[in-house]
C-alpha cells in the first residue's frame, strides 16, 4: 500500500493566519491526491481534487499544489469555520489510502 | 443535489456479519458512470477505504478486507450495500457511504455516517 504522511499532526492558529499542511506519499502518485476537511461528528468534505483543483462551492482561500510525492494544502486566511481536521488521500493505486490527519485548532 | 443515507444495525455481535445499506437520492445510481464507495473511521482515528462498486457491478476492495467484504448494488432501489463477515471489535467504526466520480479518484458526496459497534 502507498503510505501517506501528513505534517504537522496538529497546529494552532488564529483567524486570519495563513496555514500550510503538507502530505508526502511513499512513492510517486503524480497528481492523484485529494484533500478533505472533517469537523467533529460530520462526514469528510472534499476540498481539493487532483492535487490542485478546487471542488465546486469551496472557498477560494483553499488551494492545493504539488506532484509526485510532495503536496501542500494552503488556507490563505483562516476563518472560524476552518477549524477542523484535514486529510489527504491518494487514488493512484488501490487501495486508496489516507494521511493520518492534521487537526487545526484555535491558538 | 445528490444525497446519501446509511442504514443498518448499530450493534453487531462478534463473529457475525455486519450489513449496511446506502440509499441514494437526487440522482440515479445507474447513471453517470459513478462508483459507489464505503469508507470507515475507527473511533478517534483516521479514514480507511473499504472498497467501491461501479454502477455496472464491478467491484474493487481493500486487500486487507477482501476476504470478508462484499459490496453490491440494487439499481431498482437506488441503493448499494456492504457486508462484512466474521466481525471483531476491530470493526467497530463509523461507516460512511460515498459517491466517487467516473475517474474513480475522489469522493465528492458522502452520507452522514453510521456508527457500528461490535460487542456481545
Short mmCIF file of C-alpha atoms in Angstrom, two decimals:
data_model
loop_
_atom_site.label_atom_id
_atom_site.label_comp_id
_atom_site.label_asym_id
_atom_site.label_seq_id
_atom_site.Cartn_x
_atom_site.Cartn_y
_atom_site.Cartn_z
CA UNK A 1 0.00 0.00 0.00
CA UNK A 2 1.06 3.59 -0.59
CA UNK A 3 1.72 5.32 2.73
CA UNK A 4 0.57 8.92 3.15
CA UNK A 5 2.23 11.03 5.84
CA UNK A 6 0.89 14.43 6.85
CA UNK A 7 2.69 17.11 8.79
CA UNK A 8 2.16 18.51 11.23
CA UNK A 9 -0.28 16.23 13.05
CA UNK A 10 -1.75 19.28 14.69
CA UNK A 11 -1.30 23.01 14.66
CA UNK A 12 -2.70 26.00 16.48
CA UNK A 13 -3.61 29.10 14.52
CA UNK A 14 -5.61 32.30 14.70
CA UNK A 15 -8.30 33.68 12.45
CA UNK A 16 -6.62 35.40 9.52
CA UNK A 17 -3.49 33.24 9.63
CA UNK A 18 -2.05 31.56 6.57
CA UNK A 19 -1.99 27.81 7.20
CA UNK A 20 0.01 25.22 5.30
CA UNK A 21 -0.35 21.44 5.64
CA UNK A 22 1.92 19.01 3.85
CA UNK A 23 1.34 15.47 2.67
CA UNK A 24 4.03 13.10 1.49
CA UNK A 25 3.48 9.85 -0.40
CA UNK A 26 5.75 6.82 -0.06
CA UNK A 27 6.06 6.69 -3.85
CA UNK A 28 5.15 8.91 -6.76
CA UNK A 29 1.41 9.36 -7.18
CA UNK A 30 1.68 12.02 -9.89
CA UNK A 31 -1.32 14.27 -9.10
CA UNK A 32 -3.70 11.61 -7.77
CA UNK A 33 -4.05 13.47 -4.48
CA UNK A 34 -7.18 14.81 -2.82
CA UNK A 35 -7.84 16.86 0.32
CA UNK A 36 -10.80 16.59 2.69
CA UNK A 37 -11.99 18.62 5.66
CA UNK A 38 -13.77 16.99 8.60
CA UNK A 39 -15.43 18.66 11.55
CA UNK A 40 -16.42 16.68 14.67
CA UNK A 41 -19.39 14.40 14.12
CA UNK A 42 -19.57 15.15 10.41
CA UNK A 43 -18.57 13.34 7.25
CA UNK A 44 -15.45 14.44 5.40
CA UNK A 45 -15.96 17.13 2.77
CA UNK A 46 -13.99 17.21 -0.47
CA UNK A 47 -11.96 20.41 -0.81
CA UNK A 48 -9.34 19.79 -3.48
CA UNK A 49 -9.08 17.03 -6.09
CA UNK A 50 -6.30 16.07 -8.47
CA UNK A 51 -3.81 17.96 -6.29
CA UNK A 52 -4.87 21.48 -7.24
CA UNK A 53 -8.47 21.61 -8.49
CA UNK A 54 -10.93 23.37 -6.21
CA UNK A 55 -14.15 21.45 -5.63
CA UNK A 56 -17.29 23.38 -6.58
CA UNK A 57 -18.57 25.53 -3.73
CA UNK A 58 -15.32 25.50 -1.77
CA UNK A 59 -13.99 28.98 -0.88
CA UNK A 60 -11.03 30.22 -2.92
CA UNK A 61 -8.93 30.67 0.23
CA UNK A 62 -8.25 26.93 -0.06
CA UNK A 63 -5.61 25.88 -2.56
CA UNK A 64 -3.56 22.79 -3.28
CA UNK A 65 -0.27 22.19 -5.00
CA UNK A 66 2.32 19.54 -5.65
CA UNK A 67 3.00 16.46 -7.72
CA UNK A 68 4.98 13.27 -7.41
CA UNK A 69 5.42 12.65 -3.70
CA UNK A 70 5.04 16.07 -2.04
CA UNK A 71 1.82 18.04 -1.74
CA UNK A 72 0.55 21.09 0.10
CA UNK A 73 -2.83 22.37 1.23
CA UNK A 74 -2.89 26.09 1.95
CA UNK A 75 -5.57 28.16 3.63
CA UNK A 76 -4.71 31.75 2.77
CA UNK A 77 -6.67 33.39 5.58
CA UNK A 78 -8.08 31.08 8.23
CA UNK A 79 -11.76 31.59 9.02
CA UNK A 80 -13.65 30.42 12.13
CA UNK A 81 -15.34 27.62 10.18
CA UNK A 82 -11.96 26.25 9.07
CA UNK A 83 -11.01 24.84 12.46
CA UNK A 84 -11.21 21.17 11.61
CA UNK A 85 -9.17 18.10 10.74
CA UNK A 86 -7.75 17.81 7.23
CA UNK A 87 -6.91 14.57 5.43
CA UNK A 88 -5.04 13.87 2.23
CA UNK A 89 -5.95 10.81 0.16
CA UNK A 90 -4.20 9.12 -2.74
CA UNK A 91 -6.07 7.44 -5.58
CA UNK A 92 -3.06 6.49 -7.70
CA UNK A 93 -3.41 2.88 -6.66
CA UNK A 94 -5.85 0.61 -4.92
CA UNK A 95 -6.32 0.56 -2.02
CA UNK A 96 -6.97 4.25 -1.56
CA UNK A 97 -5.04 5.41 1.47
CA UNK A 98 -5.39 8.48 3.64
CA UNK A 99 -2.99 10.53 5.70
CA UNK A 100 -3.37 10.38 9.46
CA UNK A 101 -4.93 13.83 9.54
CA UNK A 102 -3.92 17.32 10.64
CA UNK A 103 -6.01 18.97 13.31
CA UNK A 104 -6.20 22.76 13.10
CA UNK A 105 -7.31 24.31 16.38
CA UNK A 106 -7.55 27.72 17.96
CA UNK A 107 -4.37 29.33 19.18
CA UNK B 1 -28.33 17.60 -5.17
CA UNK B 2 -27.23 14.03 -4.53
CA UNK B 3 -27.81 12.76 -1.00
CA UNK B 4 -26.68 9.50 0.57
CA UNK B 5 -28.03 7.90 3.74
CA UNK B 6 -26.62 4.87 5.53
CA UNK B 7 -28.88 2.44 7.39
CA UNK B 8 -28.41 -0.76 9.30
CA UNK B 9 -27.88 -2.22 12.77
CA UNK B 10 -25.82 -0.17 15.17
CA UNK B 11 -24.78 -3.22 17.17
CA UNK B 12 -23.38 -6.47 15.83
CA UNK B 13 -22.13 -9.45 17.82
CA UNK B 14 -18.60 -10.74 17.35
CA UNK B 15 -18.23 -13.38 14.60
CA UNK B 16 -21.46 -12.26 12.98
CA UNK B 17 -21.94 -10.35 9.72
CA UNK B 18 -22.25 -6.58 9.51
CA UNK B 19 -24.68 -5.36 6.83
CA UNK B 20 -25.28 -1.76 5.85
CA UNK B 21 -27.24 -0.14 3.05
CA UNK B 22 -26.79 3.26 1.45
CA UNK B 23 -29.82 4.87 -0.16
CA UNK B 24 -29.08 7.44 -2.84
CA UNK B 25 -31.50 10.26 -3.62
CA UNK B 26 -31.35 13.18 -6.02
CA UNK B 27 -29.99 11.09 -8.86
CA UNK B 28 -29.97 7.62 -10.34
CA UNK B 29 -27.32 5.25 -9.05
CA UNK B 30 -27.06 3.69 -12.50
CA UNK B 31 -26.45 6.86 -14.49
CA UNK B 32 -23.39 9.00 -14.92
CA UNK B 33 -20.74 6.34 -14.67
CA UNK B 34 -20.09 6.78 -10.98
CA UNK B 35 -18.52 4.48 -8.44
CA UNK B 36 -20.17 3.96 -5.06
CA UNK B 37 -17.88 3.54 -2.10
CA UNK B 38 -17.74 2.52 1.54
CA UNK B 39 -15.20 4.12 3.87
CA UNK B 40 -14.90 3.67 7.62
CA UNK B 41 -13.38 5.56 10.51
CA UNK B 42 -12.41 3.89 13.75
CA UNK B 43 -13.30 5.96 16.83
CA UNK B 44 -10.96 8.91 17.10
CA UNK B 45 -8.86 7.63 14.20
CA UNK B 46 -8.28 8.21 10.51
CA UNK B 47 -10.09 7.01 7.43
CA UNK B 48 -9.94 3.54 5.87
CA UNK B 49 -11.22 2.79 2.37
CA UNK B 50 -13.24 -0.43 2.27
CA UNK B 51 -13.97 -0.57 -1.45
CA UNK B 52 -16.27 0.58 -4.20
CA UNK B 53 -18.60 -0.72 -6.85
CA UNK B 54 -19.10 0.64 -10.34
CA UNK B 55 -22.66 1.25 -11.46
CA UNK B 56 -22.27 -1.75 -13.79
CA UNK B 57 -21.45 -4.01 -10.83
CA UNK B 58 -17.64 -4.28 -10.99
CA UNK B 59 -16.12 -4.25 -7.53
CA UNK B 60 -12.79 -3.15 -6.06
CA UNK B 61 -11.88 -3.97 -2.48
CA UNK B 62 -9.18 -3.11 0.03
CA UNK B 63 -6.97 -6.22 0.09
CA UNK B 64 -6.86 -6.05 3.88
CA UNK B 65 -10.62 -6.72 3.99
CA UNK B 66 -11.15 -8.53 0.71
CA UNK B 67 -11.70 -11.97 2.22
CA UNK B 68 -14.55 -10.67 4.41
CA UNK B 69 -16.23 -7.89 2.43
CA UNK B 70 -18.84 -7.77 -0.31
CA UNK B 71 -20.28 -4.64 -1.90
CA UNK B 72 -23.40 -4.96 -4.02
CA UNK B 73 -25.73 -2.64 -5.88
CA UNK B 74 -29.51 -2.64 -6.36
CA UNK B 75 -30.32 -0.20 -9.12
CA UNK B 76 -34.07 -0.82 -8.79
CA UNK B 77 -33.97 0.56 -5.24
CA UNK B 78 -31.21 3.12 -5.90
CA UNK B 79 -29.18 1.50 -3.13
CA UNK B 80 -25.84 -0.12 -2.60
CA UNK B 81 -24.76 -2.25 0.33
CA UNK B 82 -21.78 -3.62 2.19
CA UNK B 83 -21.47 -6.83 4.16
CA UNK B 84 -18.50 -7.64 6.37
CA UNK B 85 -18.29 -11.14 7.77
CA UNK B 86 -16.68 -12.53 10.93
CA UNK B 87 -16.55 -9.16 12.64
CA UNK B 88 -14.46 -8.41 15.71
CA UNK B 89 -14.14 -5.38 17.94
CA UNK B 90 -11.61 -4.04 15.43
CA UNK B 91 -14.51 -3.50 13.04
CA UNK B 92 -16.19 -1.02 15.39
CA UNK B 93 -16.24 2.20 13.40
CA UNK B 94 -18.32 4.88 11.77
CA UNK B 95 -19.18 3.62 8.29
CA UNK B 96 -19.66 6.15 5.50
CA UNK B 97 -21.03 5.64 2.04
CA UNK B 98 -19.88 8.00 -0.69
CA UNK B 99 -20.15 8.74 -4.39
CA UNK B 100 -16.96 8.58 -6.41
CA UNK B 101 -16.57 10.36 -9.73
CA UNK B 102 -16.17 8.49 -13.00
CA UNK B 103 -12.40 8.79 -12.72
CA UNK B 104 -12.59 6.58 -9.65
CA UNK B 105 -10.40 9.01 -7.79
CA UNK B 106 -12.24 11.16 -5.26
CA UNK B 107 -15.39 11.04 -3.14
CA UNK B 108 -17.49 14.11 -3.75
CA UNK B 109 -20.70 13.27 -1.88
CA UNK B 110 -20.83 11.48 1.47
CA UNK B 111 -23.50 10.10 3.74
CA UNK B 112 -23.61 11.33 7.33
CA UNK B 113 -22.12 8.09 8.60
CA UNK B 114 -23.42 5.41 10.92
CA UNK B 115 -21.68 4.01 13.98
CA UNK B 116 -21.48 0.24 14.14
CA UNK B 117 -20.33 -1.27 17.41
CA UNK B 118 -19.18 -4.88 17.59
CA UNK B 119 -19.90 -6.21 21.04
CA UNK B 120 -21.56 -9.15 22.72
#
